[in-house]
Coordinates of C-alpha atoms and ligand atoms in Angstrom, one line a residue:
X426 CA 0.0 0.0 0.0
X427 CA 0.9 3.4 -0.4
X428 CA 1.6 6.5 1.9
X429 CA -0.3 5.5 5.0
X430 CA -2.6 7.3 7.3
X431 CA -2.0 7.6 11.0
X432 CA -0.4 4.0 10.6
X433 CA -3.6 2.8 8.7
X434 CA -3.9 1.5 5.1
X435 CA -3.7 4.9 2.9
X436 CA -7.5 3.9 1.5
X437 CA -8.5 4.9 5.2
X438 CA -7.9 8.6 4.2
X439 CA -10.0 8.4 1.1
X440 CA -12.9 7.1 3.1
X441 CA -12.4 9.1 5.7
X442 CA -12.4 12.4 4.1
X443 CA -15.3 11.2 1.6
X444 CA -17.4 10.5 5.0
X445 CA -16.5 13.6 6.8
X446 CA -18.3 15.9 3.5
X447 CA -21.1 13.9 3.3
X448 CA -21.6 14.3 6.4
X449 CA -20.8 18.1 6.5
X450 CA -23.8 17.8 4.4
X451 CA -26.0 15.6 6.2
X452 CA -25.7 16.9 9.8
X453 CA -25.7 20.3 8.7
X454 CA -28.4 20.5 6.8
X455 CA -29.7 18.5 9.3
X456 CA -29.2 21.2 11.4
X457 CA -31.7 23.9 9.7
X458 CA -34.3 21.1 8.4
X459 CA -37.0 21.7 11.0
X460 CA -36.2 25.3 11.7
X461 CA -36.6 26.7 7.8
X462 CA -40.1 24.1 7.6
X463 CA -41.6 25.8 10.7
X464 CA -40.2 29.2 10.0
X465 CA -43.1 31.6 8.4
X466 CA -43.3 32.4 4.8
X467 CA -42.3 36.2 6.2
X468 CA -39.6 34.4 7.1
X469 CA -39.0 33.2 4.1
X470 CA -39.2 29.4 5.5
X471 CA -42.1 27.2 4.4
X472 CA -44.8 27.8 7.6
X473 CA -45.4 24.4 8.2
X474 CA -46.8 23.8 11.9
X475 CA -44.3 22.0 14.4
X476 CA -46.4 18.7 14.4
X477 CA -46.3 18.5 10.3
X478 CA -42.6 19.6 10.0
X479 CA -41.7 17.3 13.2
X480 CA -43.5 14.1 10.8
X481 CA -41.8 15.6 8.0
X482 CA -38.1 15.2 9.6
X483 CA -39.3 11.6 11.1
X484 CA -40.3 10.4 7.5
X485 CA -36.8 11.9 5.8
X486 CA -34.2 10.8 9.0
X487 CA -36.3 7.6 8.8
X488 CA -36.1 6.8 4.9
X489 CA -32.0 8.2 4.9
X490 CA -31.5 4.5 7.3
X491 CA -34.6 2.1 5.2
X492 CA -32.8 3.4 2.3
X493 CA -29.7 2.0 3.7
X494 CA -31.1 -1.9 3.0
X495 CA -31.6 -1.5 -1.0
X496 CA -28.3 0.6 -1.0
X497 CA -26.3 -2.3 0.3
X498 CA -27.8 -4.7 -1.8
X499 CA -27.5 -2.4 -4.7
X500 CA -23.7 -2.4 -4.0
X501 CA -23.9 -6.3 -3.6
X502 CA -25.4 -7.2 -6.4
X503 CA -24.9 -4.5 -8.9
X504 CA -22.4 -1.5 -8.6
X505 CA -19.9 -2.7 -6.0
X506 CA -19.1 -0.4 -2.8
X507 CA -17.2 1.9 -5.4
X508 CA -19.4 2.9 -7.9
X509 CA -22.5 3.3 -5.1
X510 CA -20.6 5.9 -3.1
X511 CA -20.1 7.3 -6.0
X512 CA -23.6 7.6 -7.3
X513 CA -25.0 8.0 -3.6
X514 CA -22.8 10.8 -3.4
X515 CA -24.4 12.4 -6.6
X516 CA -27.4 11.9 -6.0
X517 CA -27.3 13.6 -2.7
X518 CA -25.0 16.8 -4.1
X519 CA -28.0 17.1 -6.5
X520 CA -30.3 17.0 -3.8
X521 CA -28.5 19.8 -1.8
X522 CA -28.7 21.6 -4.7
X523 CA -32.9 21.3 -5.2
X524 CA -33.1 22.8 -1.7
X525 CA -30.8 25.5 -2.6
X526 CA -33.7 26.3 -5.0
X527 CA -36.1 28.7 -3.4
X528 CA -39.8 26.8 -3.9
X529 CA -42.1 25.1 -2.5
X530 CA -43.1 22.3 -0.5
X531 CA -43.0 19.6 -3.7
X532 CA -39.6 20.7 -4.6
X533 CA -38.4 20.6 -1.3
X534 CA -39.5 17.1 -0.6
X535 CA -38.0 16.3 -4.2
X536 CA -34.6 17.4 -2.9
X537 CA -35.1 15.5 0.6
X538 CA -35.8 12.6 -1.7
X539 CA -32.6 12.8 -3.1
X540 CA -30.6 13.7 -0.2
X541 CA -32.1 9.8 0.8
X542 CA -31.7 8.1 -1.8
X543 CA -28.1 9.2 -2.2
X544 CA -27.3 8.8 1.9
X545 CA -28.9 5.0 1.8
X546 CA -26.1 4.1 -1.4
X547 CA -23.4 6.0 0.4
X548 CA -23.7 5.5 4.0
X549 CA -24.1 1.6 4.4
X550 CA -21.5 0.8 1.6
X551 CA -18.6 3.0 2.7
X552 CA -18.2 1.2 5.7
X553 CA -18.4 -2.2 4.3
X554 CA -15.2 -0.5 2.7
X555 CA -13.7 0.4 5.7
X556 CA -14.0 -3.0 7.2
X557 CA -12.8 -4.4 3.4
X558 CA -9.5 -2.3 4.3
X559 CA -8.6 -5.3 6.6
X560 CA -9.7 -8.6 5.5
X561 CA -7.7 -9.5 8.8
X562 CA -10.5 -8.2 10.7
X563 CA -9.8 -7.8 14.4
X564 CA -8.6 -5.0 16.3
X565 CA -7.3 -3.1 13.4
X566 CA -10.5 -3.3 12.0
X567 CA -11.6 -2.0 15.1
X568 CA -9.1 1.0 15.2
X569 CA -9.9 1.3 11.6
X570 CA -13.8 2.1 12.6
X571 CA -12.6 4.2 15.5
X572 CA -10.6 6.6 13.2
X573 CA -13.3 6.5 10.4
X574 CA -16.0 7.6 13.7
X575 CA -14.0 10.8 14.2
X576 CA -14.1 11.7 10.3
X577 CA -18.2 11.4 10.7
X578 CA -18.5 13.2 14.1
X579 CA -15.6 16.4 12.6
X580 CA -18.1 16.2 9.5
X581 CA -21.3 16.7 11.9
X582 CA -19.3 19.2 13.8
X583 CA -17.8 21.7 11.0
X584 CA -21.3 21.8 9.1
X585 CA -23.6 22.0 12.3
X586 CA -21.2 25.1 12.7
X587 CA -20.9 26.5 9.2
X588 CA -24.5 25.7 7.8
X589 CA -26.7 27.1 10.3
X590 CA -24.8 30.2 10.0
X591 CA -24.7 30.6 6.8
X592 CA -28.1 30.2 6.6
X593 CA -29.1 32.6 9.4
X594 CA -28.9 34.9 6.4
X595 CA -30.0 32.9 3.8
X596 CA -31.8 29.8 4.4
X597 CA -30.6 28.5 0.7
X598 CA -27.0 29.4 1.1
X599 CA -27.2 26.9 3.8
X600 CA -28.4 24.2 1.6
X601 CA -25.9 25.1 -1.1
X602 CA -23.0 24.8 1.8
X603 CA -24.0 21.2 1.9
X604 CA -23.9 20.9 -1.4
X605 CA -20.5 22.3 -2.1
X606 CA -19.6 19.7 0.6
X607 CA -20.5 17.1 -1.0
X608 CA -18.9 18.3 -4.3
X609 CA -15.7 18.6 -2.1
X610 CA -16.3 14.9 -1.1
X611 CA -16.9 13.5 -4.6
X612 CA -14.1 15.5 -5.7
X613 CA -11.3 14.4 -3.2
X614 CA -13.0 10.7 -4.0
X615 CA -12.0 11.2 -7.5
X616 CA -8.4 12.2 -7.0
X617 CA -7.3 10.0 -4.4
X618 CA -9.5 6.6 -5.6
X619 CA -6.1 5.0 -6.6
X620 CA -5.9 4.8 -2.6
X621 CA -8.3 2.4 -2.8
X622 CA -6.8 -0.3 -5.0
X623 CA -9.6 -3.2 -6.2
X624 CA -11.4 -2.4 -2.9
X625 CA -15.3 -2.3 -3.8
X626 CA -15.1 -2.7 -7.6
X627 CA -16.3 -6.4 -7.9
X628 CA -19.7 -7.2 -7.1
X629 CA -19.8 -9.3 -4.0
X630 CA -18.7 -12.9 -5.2
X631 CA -20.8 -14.5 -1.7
X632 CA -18.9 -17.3 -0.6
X633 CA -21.2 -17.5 2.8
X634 CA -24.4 -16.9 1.1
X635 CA -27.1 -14.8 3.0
X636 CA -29.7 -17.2 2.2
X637 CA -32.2 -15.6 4.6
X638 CA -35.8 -16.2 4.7
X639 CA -36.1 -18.3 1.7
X640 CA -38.8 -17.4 -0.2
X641 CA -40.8 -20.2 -0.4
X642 CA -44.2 -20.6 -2.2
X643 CA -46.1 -21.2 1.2
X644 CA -43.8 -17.8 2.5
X645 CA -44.9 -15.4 -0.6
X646 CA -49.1 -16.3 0.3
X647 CA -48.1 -15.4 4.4
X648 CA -45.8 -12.5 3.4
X649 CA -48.9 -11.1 0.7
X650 CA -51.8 -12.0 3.0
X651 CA -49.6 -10.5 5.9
X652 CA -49.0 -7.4 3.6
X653 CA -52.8 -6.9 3.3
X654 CA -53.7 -7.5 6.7
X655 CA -51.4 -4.6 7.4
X656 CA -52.9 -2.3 4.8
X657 CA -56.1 -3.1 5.8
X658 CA -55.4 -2.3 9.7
X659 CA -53.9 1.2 8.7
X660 CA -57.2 1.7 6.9
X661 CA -59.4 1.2 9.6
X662 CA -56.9 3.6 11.9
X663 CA -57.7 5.7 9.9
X664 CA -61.3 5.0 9.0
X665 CA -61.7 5.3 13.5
X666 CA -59.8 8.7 13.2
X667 CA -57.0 6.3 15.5
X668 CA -54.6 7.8 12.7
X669 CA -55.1 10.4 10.2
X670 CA -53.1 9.8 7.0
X671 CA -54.9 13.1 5.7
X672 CA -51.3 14.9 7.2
X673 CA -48.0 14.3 7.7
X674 CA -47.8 13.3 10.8
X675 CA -50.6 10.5 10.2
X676 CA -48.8 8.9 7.5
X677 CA -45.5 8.8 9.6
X678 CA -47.4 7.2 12.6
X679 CA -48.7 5.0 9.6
X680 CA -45.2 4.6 8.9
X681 CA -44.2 3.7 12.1
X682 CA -46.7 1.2 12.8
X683 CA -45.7 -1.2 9.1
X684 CA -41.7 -0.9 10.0
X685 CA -42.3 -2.0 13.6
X686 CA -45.0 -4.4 12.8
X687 CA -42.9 -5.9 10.0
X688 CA -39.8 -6.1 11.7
X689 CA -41.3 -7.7 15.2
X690 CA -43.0 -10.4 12.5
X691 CA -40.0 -10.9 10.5
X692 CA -38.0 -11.8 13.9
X693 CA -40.7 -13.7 14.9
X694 CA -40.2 -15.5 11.6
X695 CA -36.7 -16.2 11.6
X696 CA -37.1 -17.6 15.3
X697 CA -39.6 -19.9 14.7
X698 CA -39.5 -21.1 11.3
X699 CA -35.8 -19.8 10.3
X700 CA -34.1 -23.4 11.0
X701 CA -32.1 -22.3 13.7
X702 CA -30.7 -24.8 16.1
X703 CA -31.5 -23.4 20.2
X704 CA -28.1 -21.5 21.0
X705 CA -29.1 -20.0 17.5
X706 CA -32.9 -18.8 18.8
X707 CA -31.8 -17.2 21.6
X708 CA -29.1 -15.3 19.7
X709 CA -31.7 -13.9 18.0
X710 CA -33.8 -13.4 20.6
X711 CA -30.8 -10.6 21.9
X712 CA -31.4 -8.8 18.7
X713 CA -34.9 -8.1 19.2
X714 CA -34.1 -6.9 22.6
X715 CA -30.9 -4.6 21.3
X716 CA -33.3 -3.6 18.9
X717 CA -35.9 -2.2 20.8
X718 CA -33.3 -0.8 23.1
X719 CA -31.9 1.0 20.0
X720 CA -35.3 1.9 18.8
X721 CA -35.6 3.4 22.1
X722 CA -32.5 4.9 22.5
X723 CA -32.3 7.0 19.0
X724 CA -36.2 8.2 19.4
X725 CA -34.7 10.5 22.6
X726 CA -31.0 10.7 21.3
X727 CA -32.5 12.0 17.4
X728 CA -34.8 14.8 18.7
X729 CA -31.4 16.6 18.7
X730 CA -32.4 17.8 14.9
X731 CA -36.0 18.3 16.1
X732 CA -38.0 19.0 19.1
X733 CA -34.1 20.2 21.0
X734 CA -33.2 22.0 17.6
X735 CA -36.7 24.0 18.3
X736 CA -36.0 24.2 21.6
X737 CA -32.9 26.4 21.2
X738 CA -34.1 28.2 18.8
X739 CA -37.9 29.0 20.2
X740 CA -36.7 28.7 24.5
X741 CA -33.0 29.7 24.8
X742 CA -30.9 32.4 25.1
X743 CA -28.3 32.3 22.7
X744 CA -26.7 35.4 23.0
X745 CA -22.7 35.3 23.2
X746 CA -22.1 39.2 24.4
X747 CA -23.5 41.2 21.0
X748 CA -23.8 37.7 19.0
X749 CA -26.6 35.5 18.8
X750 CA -25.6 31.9 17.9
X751 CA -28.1 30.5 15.5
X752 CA -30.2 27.9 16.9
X753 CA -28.6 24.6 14.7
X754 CA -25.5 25.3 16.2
X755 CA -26.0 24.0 19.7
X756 CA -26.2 20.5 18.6
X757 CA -22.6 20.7 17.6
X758 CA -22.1 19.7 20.8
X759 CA -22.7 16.3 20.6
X760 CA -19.8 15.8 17.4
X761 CA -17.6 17.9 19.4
X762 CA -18.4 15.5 22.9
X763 CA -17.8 12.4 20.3
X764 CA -14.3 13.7 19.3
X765 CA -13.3 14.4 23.0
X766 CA -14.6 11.5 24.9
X767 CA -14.8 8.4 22.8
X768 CA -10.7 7.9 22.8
X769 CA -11.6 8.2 26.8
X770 CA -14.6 6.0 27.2
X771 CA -12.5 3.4 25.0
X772 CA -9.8 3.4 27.5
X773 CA -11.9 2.5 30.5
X774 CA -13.0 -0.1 28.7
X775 CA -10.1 -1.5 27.8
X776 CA -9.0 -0.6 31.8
X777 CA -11.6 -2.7 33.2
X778 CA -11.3 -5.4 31.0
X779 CA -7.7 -5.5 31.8
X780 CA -9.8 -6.4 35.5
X781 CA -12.5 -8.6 34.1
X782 CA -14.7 -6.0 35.0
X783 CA -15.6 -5.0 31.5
X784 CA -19.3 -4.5 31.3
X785 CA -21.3 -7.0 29.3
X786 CA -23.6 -5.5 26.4
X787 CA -26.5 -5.7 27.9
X788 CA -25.4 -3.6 30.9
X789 CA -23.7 -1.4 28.3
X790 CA -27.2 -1.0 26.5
X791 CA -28.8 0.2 30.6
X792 CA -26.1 2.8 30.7
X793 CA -27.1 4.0 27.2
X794 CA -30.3 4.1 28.0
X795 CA -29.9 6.2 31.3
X796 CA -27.7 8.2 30.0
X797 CA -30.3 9.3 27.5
X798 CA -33.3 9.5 29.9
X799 CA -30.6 11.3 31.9
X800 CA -30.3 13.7 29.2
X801 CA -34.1 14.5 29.4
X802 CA -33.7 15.5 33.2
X803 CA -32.1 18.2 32.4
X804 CA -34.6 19.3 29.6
X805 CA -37.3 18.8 31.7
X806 CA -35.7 21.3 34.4
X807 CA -34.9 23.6 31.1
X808 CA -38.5 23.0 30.0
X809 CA -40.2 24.4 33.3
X810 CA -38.2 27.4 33.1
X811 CA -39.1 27.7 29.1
X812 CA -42.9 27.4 30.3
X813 CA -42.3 29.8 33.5
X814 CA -42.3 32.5 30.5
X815 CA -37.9 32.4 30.6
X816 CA -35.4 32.1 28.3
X817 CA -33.0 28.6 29.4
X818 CA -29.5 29.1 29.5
X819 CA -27.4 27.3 26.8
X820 CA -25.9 25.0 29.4
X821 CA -29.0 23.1 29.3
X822 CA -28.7 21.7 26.0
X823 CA -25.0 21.6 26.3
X824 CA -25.7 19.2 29.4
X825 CA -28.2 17.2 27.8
X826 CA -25.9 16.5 24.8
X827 CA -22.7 15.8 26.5
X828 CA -25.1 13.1 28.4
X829 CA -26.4 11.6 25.1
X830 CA -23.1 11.7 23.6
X831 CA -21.8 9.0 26.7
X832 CA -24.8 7.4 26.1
X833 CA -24.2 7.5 22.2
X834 CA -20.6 5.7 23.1
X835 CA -21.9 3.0 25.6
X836 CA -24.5 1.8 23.0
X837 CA -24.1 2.4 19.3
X838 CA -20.4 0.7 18.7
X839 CA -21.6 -2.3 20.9
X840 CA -25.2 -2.5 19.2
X841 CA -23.4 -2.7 15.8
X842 CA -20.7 -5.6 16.6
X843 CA -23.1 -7.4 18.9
X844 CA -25.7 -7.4 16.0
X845 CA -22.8 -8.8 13.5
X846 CA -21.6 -11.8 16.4
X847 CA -25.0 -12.6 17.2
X848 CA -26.1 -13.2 13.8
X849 CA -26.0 -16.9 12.6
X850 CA -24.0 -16.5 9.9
X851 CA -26.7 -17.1 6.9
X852 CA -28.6 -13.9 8.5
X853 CA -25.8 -11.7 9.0
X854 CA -27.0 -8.8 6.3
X855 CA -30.1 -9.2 7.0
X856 CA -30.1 -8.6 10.6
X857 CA -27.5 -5.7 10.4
X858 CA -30.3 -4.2 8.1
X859 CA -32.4 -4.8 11.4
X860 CA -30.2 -3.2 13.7
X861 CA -30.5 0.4 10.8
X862 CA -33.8 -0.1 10.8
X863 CA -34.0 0.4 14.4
X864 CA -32.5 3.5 13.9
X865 CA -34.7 4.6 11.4
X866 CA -37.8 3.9 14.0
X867 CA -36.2 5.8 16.5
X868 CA -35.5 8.6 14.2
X869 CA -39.1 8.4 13.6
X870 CA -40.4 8.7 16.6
X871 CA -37.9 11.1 17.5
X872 CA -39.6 13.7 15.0
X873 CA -42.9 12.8 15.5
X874 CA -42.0 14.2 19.0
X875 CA -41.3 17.1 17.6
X876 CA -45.1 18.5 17.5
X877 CA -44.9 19.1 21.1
X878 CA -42.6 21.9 21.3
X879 CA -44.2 24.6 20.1
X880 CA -43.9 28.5 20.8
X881 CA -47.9 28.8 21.1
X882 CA -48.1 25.9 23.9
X883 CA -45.0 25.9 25.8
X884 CA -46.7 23.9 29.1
X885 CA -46.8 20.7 26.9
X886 CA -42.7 20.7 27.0
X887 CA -42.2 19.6 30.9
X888 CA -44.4 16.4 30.6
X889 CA -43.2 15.6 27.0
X890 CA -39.8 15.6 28.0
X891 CA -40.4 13.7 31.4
X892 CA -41.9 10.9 29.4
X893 CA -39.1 10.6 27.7
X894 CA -36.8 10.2 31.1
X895 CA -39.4 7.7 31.9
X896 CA -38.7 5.1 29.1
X897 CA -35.5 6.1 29.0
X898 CA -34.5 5.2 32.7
X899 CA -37.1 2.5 33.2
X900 CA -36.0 0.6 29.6
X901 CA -32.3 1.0 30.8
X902 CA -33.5 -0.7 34.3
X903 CA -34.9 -3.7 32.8
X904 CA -31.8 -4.1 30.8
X905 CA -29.8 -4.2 33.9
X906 CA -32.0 -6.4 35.6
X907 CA -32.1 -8.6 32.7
X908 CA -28.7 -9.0 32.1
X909 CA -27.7 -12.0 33.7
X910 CA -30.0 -13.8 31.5
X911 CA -29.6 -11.8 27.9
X912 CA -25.8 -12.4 28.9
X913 CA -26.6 -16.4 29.2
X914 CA -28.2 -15.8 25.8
X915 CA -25.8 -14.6 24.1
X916 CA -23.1 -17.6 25.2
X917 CA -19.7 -17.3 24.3
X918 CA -20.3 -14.0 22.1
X919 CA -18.9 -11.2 23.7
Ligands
LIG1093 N1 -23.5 9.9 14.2 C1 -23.3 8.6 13.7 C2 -23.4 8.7 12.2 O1 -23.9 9.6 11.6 C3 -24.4 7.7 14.2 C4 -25.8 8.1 14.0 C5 -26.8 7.0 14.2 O2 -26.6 5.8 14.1 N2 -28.0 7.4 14.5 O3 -22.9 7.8 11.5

């Protein structure tokens, strides 16, 4: 290999540097998303009401991670890693760009549609790349991820800085910033591909086949007449005014309902009926229960780009002596807590394992939990103040994210490589497509939540918020208290 890059393959860099644009663009467009929807027309946003732009964020956060499944297997099948972060990244410049368009609310979902599609072909199959980078596997690979995790999180934090800035003169020069981020990205992919070598230009040759759930005659009637039975239950939601899918936030409760529903019957599948041997069943068993915990987890930690983003903006004083920082740049905080504390929380760790005292995932999963519903403490001190008729201090938010952020760290790296050991091998794509859709349900609900923080109602904000501790604390209890037997569960996988 080439030059290297802080003693890593020289490919690292490309990667690295093509993830940190993208997402420049992601997070900090991101970053404005919900505050240019509810802004008024005066304002020159769209004037969408908090509950509609809230559904609107759920339904695009949500479809940037579902997207994910049919961008790996596009890679897979058809383009190879290479060409689909390629594309993806295209695709999502272009969609920066259609949101740098002044218009209305059909061009701007057009761009959002974009900005997805391009996100579920990049995201997915440049890490697949990164672990390709070492066929050893291992603790390089490990390392390798670490390093590639601060290139995302200086991303999030340089456009959650330089976006909402720009754009607190000009929404659409905001949008364009991410765009001319992503060109940056494409264009630094271009020059230093050669880095890369024959990484990600074959197709995936499987040699372990992800066979999955086979589709079997009997399997297509249950999967159609499930399918129906699905369609038909929405309908009557909404027929019973249970749901309205008349609005926004309807359809993403509609949404909501067919991935959870789907994804509970699809484990449910693979348990029963999937051919797995006992030590197998259980394994799979922990999934469901590190999904939900992840469901859980990103519907508090994700209303960072909704109901907190209007929170700062709507509830808290932002003014730095003459300067008022625009609302999308408090949740820098979180990139910024990522870069500082995740060499730190990776060396205790390593420190207590060096003492057998390492925390099993499960127990990791309670901390990330707490440390989320923890989070929501805070805001729902900050919220009572908000709904006293007060401005909060920024060291609210600042305190809430630090919190998610160690929560953040105790979760999402363990989630991910427990998902991948767990998995008998046959299911492994498959049910890391699981563990994304997880986040995609939390990022829905995490918008959804969104509608109740709203400038006209502010006495909805304390109880909101202390719901949120609730599940938070109580989910992360009963993984604690569970553990000894999710541990036994999981056997020899650590
Ligand atoms: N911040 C990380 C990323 O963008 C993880 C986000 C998530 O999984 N919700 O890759």
């Amino acid at each position: 290999m080439s030059k290297g890059f802080f003693g890593h393959p020289a490919g690292l860099s490309t990667l690295f540097f093509t993830e940190m644009w993208e997402r420049f663009s992601y997070y900090g467009m991101r970053a404005i998303l919900i505050l240019f929807m509810t802004a008024s027309v005066a304002e020159k946003g769209l004037g969408i009401d908090p509950q509609n732009a809230g559904a609107i964020y759920g339904l695009y956060t949500a479809s940037v991670y579902l997207l994910s499944l049919p961008g790996g297997w596009l890679a897979d099948n058809v383009f190879g890693q290479r060409k689909a972060v390629w594309y993806g990244g295209i695709f999502i410049m272009i969609g920066h760009l259609i949101l740098a368009i002044p218009g209305n609310v059909p061009i701007f979902v057009l761009g959002l549609a974009f900005v997805a599609m391009g996100t579920g072909m990049l995201k997915p199959n440049i890490s697949t790349m990164v672990g390709d980078l070492y066929p050893e596997g291992g603790v390089r690979r490990d390392q390798g991820f670490s390093v590639f995790y601060m290139g995302i999180n200086l991303g999030s934090f340089l456009g959650q800085i330089i976006v909402p800035l720009l754009a607190s003169y000009n929404w659409h020069m905001g949008f364009g910033v991410a765009a001319i981020g992503m060109f940056f990205g494409l264009l630094q992919y271009k020059l230093t591909q050669g880095n890369l070598h024959e990484l990600g230009i074959k197709t995936k040759l499987k040699e372990e086949k992800d066979e999955g759930v086979i589709m079997g005659k009997s399997n297509r009637t249950l999967a159609i007449i499930f399918t129906i039975g699905l369609i038909g239950i929405l309908f009557l939601l909404n027929y019973y005014k249970v749901i309205d899918l008349s609005t926004f936030v309807g359809v993403a409760q509609g949404v909501g309902i067919i991935i959870a529903a789907v994804t509970f019957f699809y484990l449910l599948y693979i348990i029963v009926a999937g051919g797995l041997n006992v030590v197998e069943k259980k394994r799979v068993l922990v999934i469901f229960f590190l999904f939900v915990g992840a469901v859980l987890f990103w519907s508090g930690f994700e209303q960072a780009g909704s109901s907190l983003n209007l929170f700062a903006q709507d509830f808290t004083d932002r003014r730095i002596g003459s300067w008022e920082m625009p609302a999308g740049m408090l949740q820098s905080v979180n990139a910024l807590a990522i870069i500082l504390f995740a060499p730190i929380v990776g060396w205790i760790w390593v420190k207590l394992a060096a003492k057998n005292l390492n925390p099993n995932t499960p127990i990791k999963f309670g901390i990330g939990l707490i440390m989320m519903g923890l989070g929501f403490v805070v805001m729902y001190f900050a919220a009572q103040i908000a709904a006293a008729g007060t401005m909060a201090g920024m060291g609210w938010l600042w305190f809430t994210y630090f919190l998610h952020s160690i929560g953040e760290l105790t979760l999402s790296p363990v989630g991910l490589s427990a998902t991948t050991k767990l998995s008998p091998k046959r299911y492994t794509g498959q049910l890391m497509g699981i563990w994304f859709v997880g986040t995609a349900l939390g990022n829905l609900v995490a918008g959804l939540f969104a509608g109740g923080v709203d400038v006209k109602n502010p006495s909805q904000m304390p109880p909101l918020f202390m719901s949120v501790v609730i599940f938070g604390v109580v989910s992360g209890l009963l993984f604690f208290l569970f553990s000894p037997i999710l541990k036994k569960w999981m056997g020899d996988v650590k």
